[in-house]
């Protein structure tokens, strides 16, 4: 997958989170990462599942949903290219996804292991 990551480097360089970093620094930060491709309505991760990764939306969009007290999914956000998903929970001892991420059409996501 290193080749796929390197192929996406030009996209990553355009995201504000990597502003000021060299290509080598970005590759080091994303070491072990995988590019996931989703079709419409594919679930990237479900609400409540143990989180072993975080990542960055490369293309397309993901709707983030959370179950309401009545059990219906409520949209809390739409994530688009450059958005970082689930990074803030990685510092927890046993992180769980606080939302579900569902693809809104063809989308790509850089999945980065928690260990990074």
PDB file of C-alpha atoms in Angstrom:
ATOM      1  CA  UNK A   1       0.000   0.000   0.000  1.00  0.00           C
ATOM      2  CA  UNK A   2       2.993   2.327   0.235  1.00  0.00           C
ATOM      3  CA  UNK A   3       2.680   2.902  -3.522  1.00  0.00           C
ATOM      4  CA  UNK A   4      -0.954   3.965  -3.187  1.00  0.00           C
ATOM      5  CA  UNK A   5      -0.031   6.305  -0.349  1.00  0.00           C
ATOM      6  CA  UNK A   6       2.781   7.845  -2.382  1.00  0.00           C
ATOM      7  CA  UNK A   7       0.404   8.207  -5.343  1.00  0.00           C
ATOM      8  CA  UNK A   8      -1.955  10.209  -3.091  1.00  0.00           C
ATOM      9  CA  UNK A   9       0.824  12.447  -1.787  1.00  0.00           C
ATOM     10  CA  UNK A  10      -0.086  15.341  -4.088  1.00  0.00           C
ATOM     11  CA  UNK A  11      -3.618  15.298  -2.637  1.00  0.00           C
ATOM     12  CA  UNK A  12      -2.303  15.202   0.930  1.00  0.00           C
ATOM     13  CA  UNK A  13       0.031  18.147   0.275  1.00  0.00           C
ATOM     14  CA  UNK A  14      -3.041  20.232  -0.619  1.00  0.00           C
ATOM     15  CA  UNK A  15      -4.755  19.702   2.751  1.00  0.00           C
ATOM     16  CA  UNK A  16      -4.293  22.403   5.395  1.00  0.00           C
ATOM     17  CA  UNK A  17      -3.489  19.853   8.117  1.00  0.00           C
ATOM     18  CA  UNK A  18      -0.196  19.100   6.317  1.00  0.00           C
ATOM     19  CA  UNK A  19       0.691  22.725   5.559  1.00  0.00           C
ATOM     20  CA  UNK A  20       4.408  23.359   5.979  1.00  0.00           C
ATOM     21  CA  UNK A  21       5.367  19.672   6.086  1.00  0.00           C
ATOM     22  CA  UNK A  22       7.677  17.969   3.608  1.00  0.00           C
ATOM     23  CA  UNK A  23       6.679  14.916   1.571  1.00  0.00           C
ATOM     24  CA  UNK A  24       8.934  12.794   3.776  1.00  0.00           C
ATOM     25  CA  UNK A  25       7.276  14.062   6.973  1.00  0.00           C
ATOM     26  CA  UNK A  26       3.802  13.343   5.597  1.00  0.00           C
ATOM     27  CA  UNK A  27       4.794   9.813   4.561  1.00  0.00           C
ATOM     28  CA  UNK A  28       6.218   9.217   8.040  1.00  0.00           C
ATOM     29  CA  UNK A  29       3.035  10.472   9.748  1.00  0.00           C
ATOM     30  CA  UNK A  30       0.886   8.268   7.513  1.00  0.00           C
ATOM     31  CA  UNK A  31       3.134   5.203   7.763  1.00  0.00           C
ATOM     32  CA  UNK A  32       1.132   1.979   7.596  1.00  0.00           C
ATOM     33  CA  UNK A  33      -1.819   3.822   6.086  1.00  0.00           C
ATOM     34  CA  UNK A  34      -4.202   2.287   3.569  1.00  0.00           C
ATOM     35  CA  UNK A  35      -6.345   3.929   0.931  1.00  0.00           C
ATOM     36  CA  UNK A  36      -9.945   2.689   1.234  1.00  0.00           C
ATOM     37  CA  UNK A  37     -12.377   3.127  -1.649  1.00  0.00           C
ATOM     38  CA  UNK A  38     -16.089   3.256  -0.825  1.00  0.00           C
ATOM     39  CA  UNK A  39     -19.230   3.060  -2.923  1.00  0.00           C
ATOM     40  CA  UNK A  40     -22.445   4.886  -2.120  1.00  0.00           C
ATOM     41  CA  UNK A  41     -23.793   3.937   1.337  1.00  0.00           C
ATOM     42  CA  UNK A  42     -20.764   1.827   2.320  1.00  0.00           C
ATOM     43  CA  UNK A  43     -20.093   2.034   6.065  1.00  0.00           C
ATOM     44  CA  UNK A  44     -16.552   3.181   6.798  1.00  0.00           C
ATOM     45  CA  UNK A  45     -17.038   2.586  10.521  1.00  0.00           C
ATOM     46  CA  UNK A  46     -20.136   2.021  12.678  1.00  0.00           C
ATOM     47  CA  UNK A  47     -21.152   3.901  15.816  1.00  0.00           C
ATOM     48  CA  UNK A  48     -19.832   2.297  18.999  1.00  0.00           C
ATOM     49  CA  UNK A  49     -17.270  -0.034  17.431  1.00  0.00           C
ATOM     50  CA  UNK A  50     -13.791  -0.081  18.946  1.00  0.00           C
ATOM     51  CA  UNK A  51     -11.605   2.344  16.995  1.00  0.00           C
ATOM     52  CA  UNK A  52      -8.242   1.062  15.800  1.00  0.00           C
ATOM     53  CA  UNK A  53      -7.760   3.759  13.166  1.00  0.00           C
ATOM     54  CA  UNK A  54      -8.400   7.365  12.225  1.00  0.00           C
ATOM     55  CA  UNK A  55      -7.935   9.037   8.877  1.00  0.00           C
ATOM     56  CA  UNK A  56      -8.455  11.687   6.266  1.00  0.00           C
ATOM     57  CA  UNK A  57     -11.127  11.996   3.589  1.00  0.00           C
ATOM     58  CA  UNK A  58      -9.284  12.095   0.252  1.00  0.00           C
ATOM     59  CA  UNK A  59     -12.245  12.425  -2.109  1.00  0.00           C
ATOM     60  CA  UNK A  60     -16.016  12.225  -2.081  1.00  0.00           C
ATOM     61  CA  UNK A  61     -17.927  12.651   1.170  1.00  0.00           C
ATOM     62  CA  UNK A  62     -19.048  10.752   4.250  1.00  0.00           C
ATOM     63  CA  UNK A  63     -22.100  11.515   6.346  1.00  0.00           C
ATOM     64  CA  UNK A  64     -21.523  11.140  10.071  1.00  0.00           C
ATOM     65  CA  UNK A  65     -24.564   9.843  11.919  1.00  0.00           C
ATOM     66  CA  UNK A  66     -25.457   9.058  15.492  1.00  0.00           C
ATOM     67  CA  UNK A  67     -28.449   7.115  16.806  1.00  0.00           C
ATOM     68  CA  UNK A  68     -31.144   9.209  18.474  1.00  0.00           C
ATOM     69  CA  UNK A  69     -32.858   8.093  21.700  1.00  0.00           C
ATOM     70  CA  UNK A  70     -35.618   6.720  19.430  1.00  0.00           C
ATOM     71  CA  UNK A  71     -33.093   4.629  17.483  1.00  0.00           C
ATOM     72  CA  UNK A  72     -33.161   6.684  14.291  1.00  0.00           C
ATOM     73  CA  UNK A  73     -29.902   7.840  12.711  1.00  0.00           C
ATOM     74  CA  UNK A  74     -29.373  11.597  12.932  1.00  0.00           C
ATOM     75  CA  UNK A  75     -26.882  13.283  10.608  1.00  0.00           C
ATOM     76  CA  UNK A  76     -24.421  15.321  12.655  1.00  0.00           C
ATOM     77  CA  UNK A  77     -21.949  16.324   9.931  1.00  0.00           C
ATOM     78  CA  UNK A  78     -20.862  15.836   6.319  1.00  0.00           C
ATOM     79  CA  UNK A  79     -17.115  15.239   5.936  1.00  0.00           C
ATOM     80  CA  UNK A  80     -15.400  16.261   2.711  1.00  0.00           C
ATOM     81  CA  UNK A  81     -11.831  16.083   1.340  1.00  0.00           C
ATOM     82  CA  UNK A  82      -9.241  17.167   3.886  1.00  0.00           C
ATOM     83  CA  UNK A  83     -11.424  16.406   6.906  1.00  0.00           C
ATOM     84  CA  UNK A  84      -9.801  14.285   9.609  1.00  0.00           C
ATOM     85  CA  UNK A  85     -12.078  11.652  11.152  1.00  0.00           C
ATOM     86  CA  UNK A  86     -11.731  10.054  14.605  1.00  0.00           C
ATOM     87  CA  UNK A  87      -8.276  11.447  15.460  1.00  0.00           C
ATOM     88  CA  UNK A  88      -9.487  13.130  18.651  1.00  0.00           C
ATOM     89  CA  UNK A  89     -10.529   9.792  20.215  1.00  0.00           C
ATOM     90  CA  UNK A  90      -7.188   8.046  19.596  1.00  0.00           C
ATOM     91  CA  UNK A  91      -5.785   9.238  22.950  1.00  0.00           C
ATOM     92  CA  UNK A  92      -8.428   7.299  24.878  1.00  0.00           C
ATOM     93  CA  UNK A  93      -7.380   3.902  26.325  1.00  0.00           C
ATOM     94  CA  UNK A  94     -10.131   1.985  24.460  1.00  0.00           C
ATOM     95  CA  UNK A  95     -11.558   4.411  21.905  1.00  0.00           C
ATOM     96  CA  UNK A  96     -14.938   3.773  20.301  1.00  0.00           C
ATOM     97  CA  UNK A  97     -16.322   5.577  17.294  1.00  0.00           C
ATOM     98  CA  UNK A  98     -18.796   8.235  18.535  1.00  0.00           C
ATOM     99  CA  UNK A  99     -20.546   8.305  15.138  1.00  0.00           C
ATOM    100  CA  UNK A 100     -21.028   6.124  12.066  1.00  0.00           C
ATOM    101  CA  UNK A 101     -19.350   7.224   8.822  1.00  0.00           C
ATOM    102  CA  UNK A 102     -21.294   6.343   5.669  1.00  0.00           C
ATOM    103  CA  UNK A 103     -20.144   7.073   2.124  1.00  0.00           C
ATOM    104  CA  UNK A 104     -22.186   9.541   0.093  1.00  0.00           C
ATOM    105  CA  UNK A 105     -21.212   8.171  -3.312  1.00  0.00           C
ATOM    106  CA  UNK A 106     -17.773   7.091  -4.520  1.00  0.00           C
ATOM    107  CA  UNK A 107     -15.276   8.191  -1.854  1.00  0.00           C
ATOM    108  CA  UNK A 108     -11.692   7.571  -0.769  1.00  0.00           C
ATOM    109  CA  UNK A 109     -10.290   7.582   2.765  1.00  0.00           C
ATOM    110  CA  UNK A 110      -6.738   7.335   4.079  1.00  0.00           C
ATOM    111  CA  UNK A 111      -6.966   4.896   7.003  1.00  0.00           C
ATOM    112  CA  UNK A 112      -4.129   5.457   9.510  1.00  0.00           C
ATOM    113  CA  UNK A 113      -3.458   2.969  12.322  1.00  0.00           C
ATOM    114  CA  UNK A 114      -4.002   4.171  15.898  1.00  0.00           C
ATOM    115  CA  UNK A 115      -0.361   3.411  16.689  1.00  0.00           C
ATOM    116  CA  UNK A 116       0.753   6.360  14.545  1.00  0.00           C
TER     117      UNK A 116
END
